[in-house]
Short mmCIF file of C-alpha atoms in Angstrom, two decimals:
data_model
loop_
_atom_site.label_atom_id
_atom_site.label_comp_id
_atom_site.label_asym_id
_atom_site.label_seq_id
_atom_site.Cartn_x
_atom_site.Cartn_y
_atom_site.Cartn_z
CA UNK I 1 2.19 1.00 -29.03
CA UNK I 2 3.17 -0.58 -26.08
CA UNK I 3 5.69 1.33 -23.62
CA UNK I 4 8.66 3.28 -24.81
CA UNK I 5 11.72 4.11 -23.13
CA UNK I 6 11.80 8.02 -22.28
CA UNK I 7 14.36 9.90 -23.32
CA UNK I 8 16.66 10.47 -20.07
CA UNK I 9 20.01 12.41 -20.33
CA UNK I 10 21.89 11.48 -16.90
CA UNK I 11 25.58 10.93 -15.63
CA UNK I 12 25.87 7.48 -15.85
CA UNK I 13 27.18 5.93 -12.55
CA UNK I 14 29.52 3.24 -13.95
CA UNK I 15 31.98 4.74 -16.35
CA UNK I 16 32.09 1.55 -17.79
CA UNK I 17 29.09 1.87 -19.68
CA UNK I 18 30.73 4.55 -21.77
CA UNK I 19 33.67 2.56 -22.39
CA UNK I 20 31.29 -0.17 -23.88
CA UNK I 21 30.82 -1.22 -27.35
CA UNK I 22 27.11 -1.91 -26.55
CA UNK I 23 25.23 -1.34 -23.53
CA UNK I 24 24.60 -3.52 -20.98
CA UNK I 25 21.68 -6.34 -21.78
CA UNK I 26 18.74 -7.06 -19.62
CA UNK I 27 17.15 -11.00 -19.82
CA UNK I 28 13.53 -11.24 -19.02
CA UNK I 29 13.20 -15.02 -16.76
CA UNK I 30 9.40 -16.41 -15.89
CA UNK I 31 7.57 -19.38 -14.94
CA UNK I 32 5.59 -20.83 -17.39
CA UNK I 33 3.80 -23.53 -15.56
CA UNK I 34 0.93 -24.09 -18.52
CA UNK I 35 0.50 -23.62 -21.86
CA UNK I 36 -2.30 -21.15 -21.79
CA UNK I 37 -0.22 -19.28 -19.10
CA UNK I 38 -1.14 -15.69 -20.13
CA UNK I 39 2.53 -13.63 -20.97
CA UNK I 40 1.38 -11.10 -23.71
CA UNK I 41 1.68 -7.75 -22.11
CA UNK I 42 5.14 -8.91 -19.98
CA UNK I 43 6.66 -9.80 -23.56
CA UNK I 44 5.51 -6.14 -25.16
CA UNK I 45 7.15 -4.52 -22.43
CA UNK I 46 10.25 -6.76 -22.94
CA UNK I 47 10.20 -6.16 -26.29
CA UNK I 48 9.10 -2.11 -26.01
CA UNK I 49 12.76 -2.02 -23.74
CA UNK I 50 14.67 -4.17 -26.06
CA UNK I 51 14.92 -7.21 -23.84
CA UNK I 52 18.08 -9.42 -25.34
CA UNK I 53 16.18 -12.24 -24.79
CA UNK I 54 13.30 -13.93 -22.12
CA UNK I 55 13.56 -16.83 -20.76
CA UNK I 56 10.99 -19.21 -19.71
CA UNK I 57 10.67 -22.36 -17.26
CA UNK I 58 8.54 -25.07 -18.37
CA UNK I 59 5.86 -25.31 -21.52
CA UNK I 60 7.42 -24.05 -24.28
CA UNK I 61 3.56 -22.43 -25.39
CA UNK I 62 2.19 -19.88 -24.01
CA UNK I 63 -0.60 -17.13 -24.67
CA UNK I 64 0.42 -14.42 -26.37
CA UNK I 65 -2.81 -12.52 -26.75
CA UNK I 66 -1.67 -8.70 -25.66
CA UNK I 67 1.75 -8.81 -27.34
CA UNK I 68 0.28 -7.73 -30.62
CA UNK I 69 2.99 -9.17 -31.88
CA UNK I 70 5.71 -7.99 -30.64
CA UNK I 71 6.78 -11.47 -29.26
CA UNK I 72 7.60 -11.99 -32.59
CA UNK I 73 10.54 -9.19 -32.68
CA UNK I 74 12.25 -11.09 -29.04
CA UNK I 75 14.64 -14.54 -28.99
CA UNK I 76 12.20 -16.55 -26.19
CA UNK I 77 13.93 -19.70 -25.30
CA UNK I 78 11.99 -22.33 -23.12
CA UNK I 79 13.68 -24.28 -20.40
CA UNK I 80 13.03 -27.37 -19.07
CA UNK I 81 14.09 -26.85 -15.50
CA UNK I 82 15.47 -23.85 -12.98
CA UNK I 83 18.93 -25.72 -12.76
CA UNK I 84 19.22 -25.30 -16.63
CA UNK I 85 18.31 -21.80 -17.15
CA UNK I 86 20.66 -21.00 -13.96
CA UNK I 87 23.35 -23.25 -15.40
CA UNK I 88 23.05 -21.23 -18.95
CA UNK I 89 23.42 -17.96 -17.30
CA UNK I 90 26.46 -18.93 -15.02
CA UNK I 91 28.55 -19.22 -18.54
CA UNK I 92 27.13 -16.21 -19.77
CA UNK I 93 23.84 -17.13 -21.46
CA UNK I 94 25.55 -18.82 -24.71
CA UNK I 95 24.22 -21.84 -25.61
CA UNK I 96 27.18 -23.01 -27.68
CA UNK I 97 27.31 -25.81 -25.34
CA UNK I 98 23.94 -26.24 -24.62
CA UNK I 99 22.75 -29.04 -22.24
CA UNK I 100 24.80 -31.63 -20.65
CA UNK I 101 22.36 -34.44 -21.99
CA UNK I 102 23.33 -33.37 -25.30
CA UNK I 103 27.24 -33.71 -24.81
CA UNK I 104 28.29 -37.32 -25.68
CA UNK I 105 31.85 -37.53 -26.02
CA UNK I 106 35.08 -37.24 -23.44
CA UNK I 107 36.20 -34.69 -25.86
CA UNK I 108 32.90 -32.34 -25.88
CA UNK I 109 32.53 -32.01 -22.11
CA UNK I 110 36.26 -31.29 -22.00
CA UNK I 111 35.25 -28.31 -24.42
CA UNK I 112 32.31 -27.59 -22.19
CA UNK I 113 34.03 -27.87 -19.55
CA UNK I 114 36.97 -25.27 -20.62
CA UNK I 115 33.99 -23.29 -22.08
CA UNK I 116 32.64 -22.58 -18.60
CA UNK I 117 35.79 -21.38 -16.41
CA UNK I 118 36.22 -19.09 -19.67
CA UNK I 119 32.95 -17.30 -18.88
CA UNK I 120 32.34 -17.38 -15.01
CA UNK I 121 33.90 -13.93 -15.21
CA UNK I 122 30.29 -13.31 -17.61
CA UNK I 123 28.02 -14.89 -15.85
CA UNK I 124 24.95 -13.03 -15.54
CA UNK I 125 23.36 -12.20 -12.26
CA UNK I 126 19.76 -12.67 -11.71
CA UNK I 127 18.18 -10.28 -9.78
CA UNK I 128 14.44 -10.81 -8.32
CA UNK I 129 12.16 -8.18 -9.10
CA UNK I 130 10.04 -7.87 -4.97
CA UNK I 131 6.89 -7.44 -5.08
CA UNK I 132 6.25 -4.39 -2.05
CA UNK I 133 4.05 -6.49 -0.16
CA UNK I 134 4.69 -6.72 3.40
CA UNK I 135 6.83 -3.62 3.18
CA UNK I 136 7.17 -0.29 5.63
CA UNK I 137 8.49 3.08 4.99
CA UNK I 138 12.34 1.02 5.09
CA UNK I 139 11.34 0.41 1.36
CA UNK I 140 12.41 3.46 0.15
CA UNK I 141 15.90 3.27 1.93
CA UNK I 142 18.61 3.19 -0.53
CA UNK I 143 20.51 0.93 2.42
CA UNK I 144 18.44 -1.78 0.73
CA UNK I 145 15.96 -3.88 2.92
CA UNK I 146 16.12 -7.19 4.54
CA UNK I 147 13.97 -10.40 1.91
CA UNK I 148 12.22 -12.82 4.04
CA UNK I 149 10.91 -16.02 3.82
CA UNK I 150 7.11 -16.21 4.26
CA UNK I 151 6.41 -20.08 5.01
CA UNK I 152 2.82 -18.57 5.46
CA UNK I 153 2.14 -17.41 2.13
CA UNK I 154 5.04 -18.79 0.32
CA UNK I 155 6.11 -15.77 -0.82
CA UNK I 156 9.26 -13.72 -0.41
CA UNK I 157 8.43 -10.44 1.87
CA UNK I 158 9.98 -7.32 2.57
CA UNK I 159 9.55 -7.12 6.36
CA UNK I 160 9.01 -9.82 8.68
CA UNK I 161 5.37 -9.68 10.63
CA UNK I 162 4.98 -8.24 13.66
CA UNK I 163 6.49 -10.02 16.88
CA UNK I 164 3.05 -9.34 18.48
CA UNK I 165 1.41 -11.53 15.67
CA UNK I 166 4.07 -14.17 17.41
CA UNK I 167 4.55 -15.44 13.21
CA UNK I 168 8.10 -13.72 13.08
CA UNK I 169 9.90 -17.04 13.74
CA UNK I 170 8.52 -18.98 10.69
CA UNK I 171 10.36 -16.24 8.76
CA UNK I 172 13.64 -17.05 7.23
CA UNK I 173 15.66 -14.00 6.45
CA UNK I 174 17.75 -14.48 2.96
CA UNK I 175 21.11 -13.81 2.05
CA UNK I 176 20.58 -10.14 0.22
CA UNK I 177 18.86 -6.95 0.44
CA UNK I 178 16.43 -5.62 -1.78
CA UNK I 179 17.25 -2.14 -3.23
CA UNK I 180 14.76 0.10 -4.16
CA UNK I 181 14.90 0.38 -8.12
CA UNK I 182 15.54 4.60 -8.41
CA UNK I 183 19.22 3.86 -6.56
CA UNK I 184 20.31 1.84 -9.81
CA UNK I 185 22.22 -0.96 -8.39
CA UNK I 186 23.64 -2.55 -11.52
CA UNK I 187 27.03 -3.01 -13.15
CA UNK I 188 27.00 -5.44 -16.08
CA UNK I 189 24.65 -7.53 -17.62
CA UNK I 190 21.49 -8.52 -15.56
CA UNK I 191 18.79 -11.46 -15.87
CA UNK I 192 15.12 -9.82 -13.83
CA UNK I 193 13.28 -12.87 -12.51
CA UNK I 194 9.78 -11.84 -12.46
CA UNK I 195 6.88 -13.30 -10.86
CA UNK I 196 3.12 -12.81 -12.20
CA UNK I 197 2.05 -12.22 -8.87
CA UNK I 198 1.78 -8.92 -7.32
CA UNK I 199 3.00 -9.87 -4.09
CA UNK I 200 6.52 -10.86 -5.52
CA UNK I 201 8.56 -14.36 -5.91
CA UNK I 202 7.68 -17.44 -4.97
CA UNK I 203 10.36 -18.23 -1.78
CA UNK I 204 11.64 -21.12 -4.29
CA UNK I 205 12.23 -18.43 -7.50
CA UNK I 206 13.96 -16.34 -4.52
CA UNK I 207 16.51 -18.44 -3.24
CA UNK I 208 18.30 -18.39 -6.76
CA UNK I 209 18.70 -14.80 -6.91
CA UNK I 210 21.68 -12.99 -6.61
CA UNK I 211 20.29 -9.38 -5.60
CA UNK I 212 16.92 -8.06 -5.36
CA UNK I 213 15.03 -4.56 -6.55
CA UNK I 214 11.44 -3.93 -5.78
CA UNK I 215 9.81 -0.20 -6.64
CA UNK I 216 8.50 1.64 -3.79
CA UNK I 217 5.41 2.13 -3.26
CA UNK I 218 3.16 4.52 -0.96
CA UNK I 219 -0.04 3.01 1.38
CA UNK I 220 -2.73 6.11 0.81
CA UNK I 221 -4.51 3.33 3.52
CA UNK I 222 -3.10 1.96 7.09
CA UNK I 223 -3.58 -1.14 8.01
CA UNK I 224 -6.10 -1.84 10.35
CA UNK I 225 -5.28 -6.02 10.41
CA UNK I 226 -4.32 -5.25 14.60
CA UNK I 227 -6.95 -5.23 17.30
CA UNK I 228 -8.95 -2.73 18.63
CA UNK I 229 -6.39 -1.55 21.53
CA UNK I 230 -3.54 -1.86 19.16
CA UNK I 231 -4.80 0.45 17.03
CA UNK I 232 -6.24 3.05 20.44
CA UNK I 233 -2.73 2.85 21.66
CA UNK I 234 -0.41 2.90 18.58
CA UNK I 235 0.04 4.83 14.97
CA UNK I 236 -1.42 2.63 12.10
CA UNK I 237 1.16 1.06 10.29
CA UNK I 238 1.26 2.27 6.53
CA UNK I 239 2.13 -1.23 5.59
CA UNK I 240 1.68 -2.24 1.74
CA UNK I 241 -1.13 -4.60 1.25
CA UNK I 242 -1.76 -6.83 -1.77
CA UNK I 243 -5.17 -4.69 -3.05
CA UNK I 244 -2.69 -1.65 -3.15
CA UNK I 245 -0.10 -3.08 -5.74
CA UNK I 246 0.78 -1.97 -9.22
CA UNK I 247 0.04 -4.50 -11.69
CA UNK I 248 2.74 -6.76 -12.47
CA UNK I 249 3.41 -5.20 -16.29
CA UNK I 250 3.33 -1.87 -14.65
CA UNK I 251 6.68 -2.62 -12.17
CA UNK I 252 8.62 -4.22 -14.40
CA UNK I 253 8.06 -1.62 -17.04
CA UNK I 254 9.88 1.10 -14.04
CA UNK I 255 12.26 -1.51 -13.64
CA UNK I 256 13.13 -1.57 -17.31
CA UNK I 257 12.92 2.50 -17.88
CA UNK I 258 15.68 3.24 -14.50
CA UNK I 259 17.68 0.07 -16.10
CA UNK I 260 18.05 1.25 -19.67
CA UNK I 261 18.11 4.62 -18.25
CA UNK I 262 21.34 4.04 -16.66
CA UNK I 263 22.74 1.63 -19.70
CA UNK I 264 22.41 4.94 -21.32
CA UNK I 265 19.77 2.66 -24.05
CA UNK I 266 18.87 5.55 -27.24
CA UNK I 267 15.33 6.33 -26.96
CA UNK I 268 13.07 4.88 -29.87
CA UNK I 269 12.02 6.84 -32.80
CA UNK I 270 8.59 7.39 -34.10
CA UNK I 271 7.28 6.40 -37.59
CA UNK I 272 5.15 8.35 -39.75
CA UNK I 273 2.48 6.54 -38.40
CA UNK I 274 3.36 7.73 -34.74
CA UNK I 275 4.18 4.23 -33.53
CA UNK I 276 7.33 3.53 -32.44
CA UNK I 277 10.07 1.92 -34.81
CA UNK I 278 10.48 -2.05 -33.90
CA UNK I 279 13.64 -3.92 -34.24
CA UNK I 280 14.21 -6.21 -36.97
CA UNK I 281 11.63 -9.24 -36.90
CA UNK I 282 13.43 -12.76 -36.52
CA UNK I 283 13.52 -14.76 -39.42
CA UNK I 284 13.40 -18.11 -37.55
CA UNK I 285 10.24 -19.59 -36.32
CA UNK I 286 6.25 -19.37 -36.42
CA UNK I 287 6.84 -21.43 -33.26
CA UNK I 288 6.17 -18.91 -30.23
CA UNK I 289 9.97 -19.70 -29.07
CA UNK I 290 12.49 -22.02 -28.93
CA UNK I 291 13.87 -24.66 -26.75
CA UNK I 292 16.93 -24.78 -24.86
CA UNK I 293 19.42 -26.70 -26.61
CA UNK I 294 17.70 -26.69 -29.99
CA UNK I 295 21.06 -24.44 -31.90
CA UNK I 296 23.29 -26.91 -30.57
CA UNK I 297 21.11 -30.02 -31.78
CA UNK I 298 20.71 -28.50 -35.13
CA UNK I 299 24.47 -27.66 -35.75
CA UNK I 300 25.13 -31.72 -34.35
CA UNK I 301 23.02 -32.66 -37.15
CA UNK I 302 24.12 -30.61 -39.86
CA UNK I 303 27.52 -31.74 -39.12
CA UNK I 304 26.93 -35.64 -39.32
CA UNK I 305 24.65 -34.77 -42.42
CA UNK I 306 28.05 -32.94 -44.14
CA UNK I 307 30.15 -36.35 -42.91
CA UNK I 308 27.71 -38.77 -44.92
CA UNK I 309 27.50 -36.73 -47.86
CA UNK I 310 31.73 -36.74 -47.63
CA UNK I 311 31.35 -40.41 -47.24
CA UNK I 312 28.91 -40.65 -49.85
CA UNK I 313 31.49 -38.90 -51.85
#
């Protein structure tokens, strides 16, 4: 069940991959703003492509229903804030030294500290996942296209409104290009930040990414939003609209089969009972996932346990 990743046989376009112990991993980072916040069919497809781990902002529940449960075979952690969960993947998503509330000691945050200029060469780069709305035919350039801000909507758009609609100057333009997803513009490790809307990120979400990919997608419909001489005198734009869009699980699913495609991932294998052959299930938790910080409060524990038992001793 769920979706697989096809079998693909290409010339990868980063040596480096070959040179590799392990191919490259791929986070999976939300918002979860409730705890009925529906994430069941995202976290199949995570789990279907062998997601390293997903990463939510905010409740630490969720609904599950869709997952079937294969939630059960992924390493969710829940974070309390967007500065943490950016924080954990600057030093290269380990958790070794958790949160900064939990260091006490000079000696600790000298270790954290020395911990993260070790890994700033690993830090993972989070890369937005566009949604195509907004977006002309420049969205299947692989020169990448311009991300706006839309202080209209909120959201982050691919092209900036027309300059007859006289809206062009609340738009912001941000600091990267979006690539569509076929040209493959990774190198190393990569975090997707996906939003559940169709229309893409939130303009908050997108200011913390580091690169953007969106899938292309074509208008069948033009958009008839300009007046009745506009539309006498010029072509109809084929603009995406918001009706048009695939469904959220559906792009990040094509997101996931051209990543693992080229971090050369093996293709699953089938069962006798022609499903496809899971990972090993976690042994932790009955808890949907765990919070940030949790490992490192555990192992704090377990160590002043072993000194009063030495004491006791």
């Amino acid at each position: 069940q769920g979706v697989c990743v096809d079998a693909v046989n290409i010339n990868m376009q980063d040596d480096n991959n070959q040179q590799r112990q392990s191919p490259p991993r791929h986070f999976l980072l939300m918002h979860n703003p409730t705890k009925t916040t529906h994430l069941g069919t995202l976290l199949r497809c995570a789990a279907a492509f062998r997601a390293h781990q997903v990463l939510i902002v905010g409740h630490d529940k969720f609904n599950a229903q869709g997952s079937f449960g294969s939630h059960l075979y992924l390493d969710i952690v829940a974070f309390p804030s967007w500065e943490c969960v950016v924080d954990y993947l600057k030093r290269g998503a380990n958790d070794d030294g958790a949160h900064h509330d939990i260091i006490t000691d000079a000696a600790s945050a000298a270790h954290q500290t020395s911990t993260i200029d070790s890994s700033k060469d690993n830090s993972i780069p989070i890369v937005g996942i566009s949604g195509a709305y907004g977006g002309d035919e420049c969205i299947f350039s692989s020169d990448g296209v311009a991300v706006y801000e839309d202080a209209d909507t909120g959201y982050a758009t691919l092209s900036p409104r027309d300059a007859i609609s006289s809206k062009e100057k609340k738009q912001k333009e941000l600091p990267h290009k979006s690539y569509p997803i076929h040209t493959r513009p990774f190198s190393s490790d990569v975090c997707f930040l996906l939003s559940k809307d169709k229309r893409g990120l939130p303009i908050s979400h997108a200011r913390i990414c580091d690169s953007y990919v969106h899938v292309p997608q074509i208008c069948f419909d033009a958009d008839d939003s300009g007046t009745d001489a506009q539309l006498n005198t010029l072509e109809k734009i084929p603009r995406i609209i918001q009706s048009t869009l695939l469904e959220t699980a559906t792009i990040y699913s094509i997101v996931l089969h051209h990543f693992s495609a080229w971090a050369n991932y093996n293709e699953r294998n089938f069962a006798e009972n022609q499903k496809f052959i899971k990972d090993t299930k976690s042994n932790m938790r009955r808890r949907l996932c765990r919070r940030y910080g949790e490992n490192v409060t555990k192992k704090k524990k377990d160590a002043n346990n072993d000194l009063q038992t030495e004491g006791e001793l």
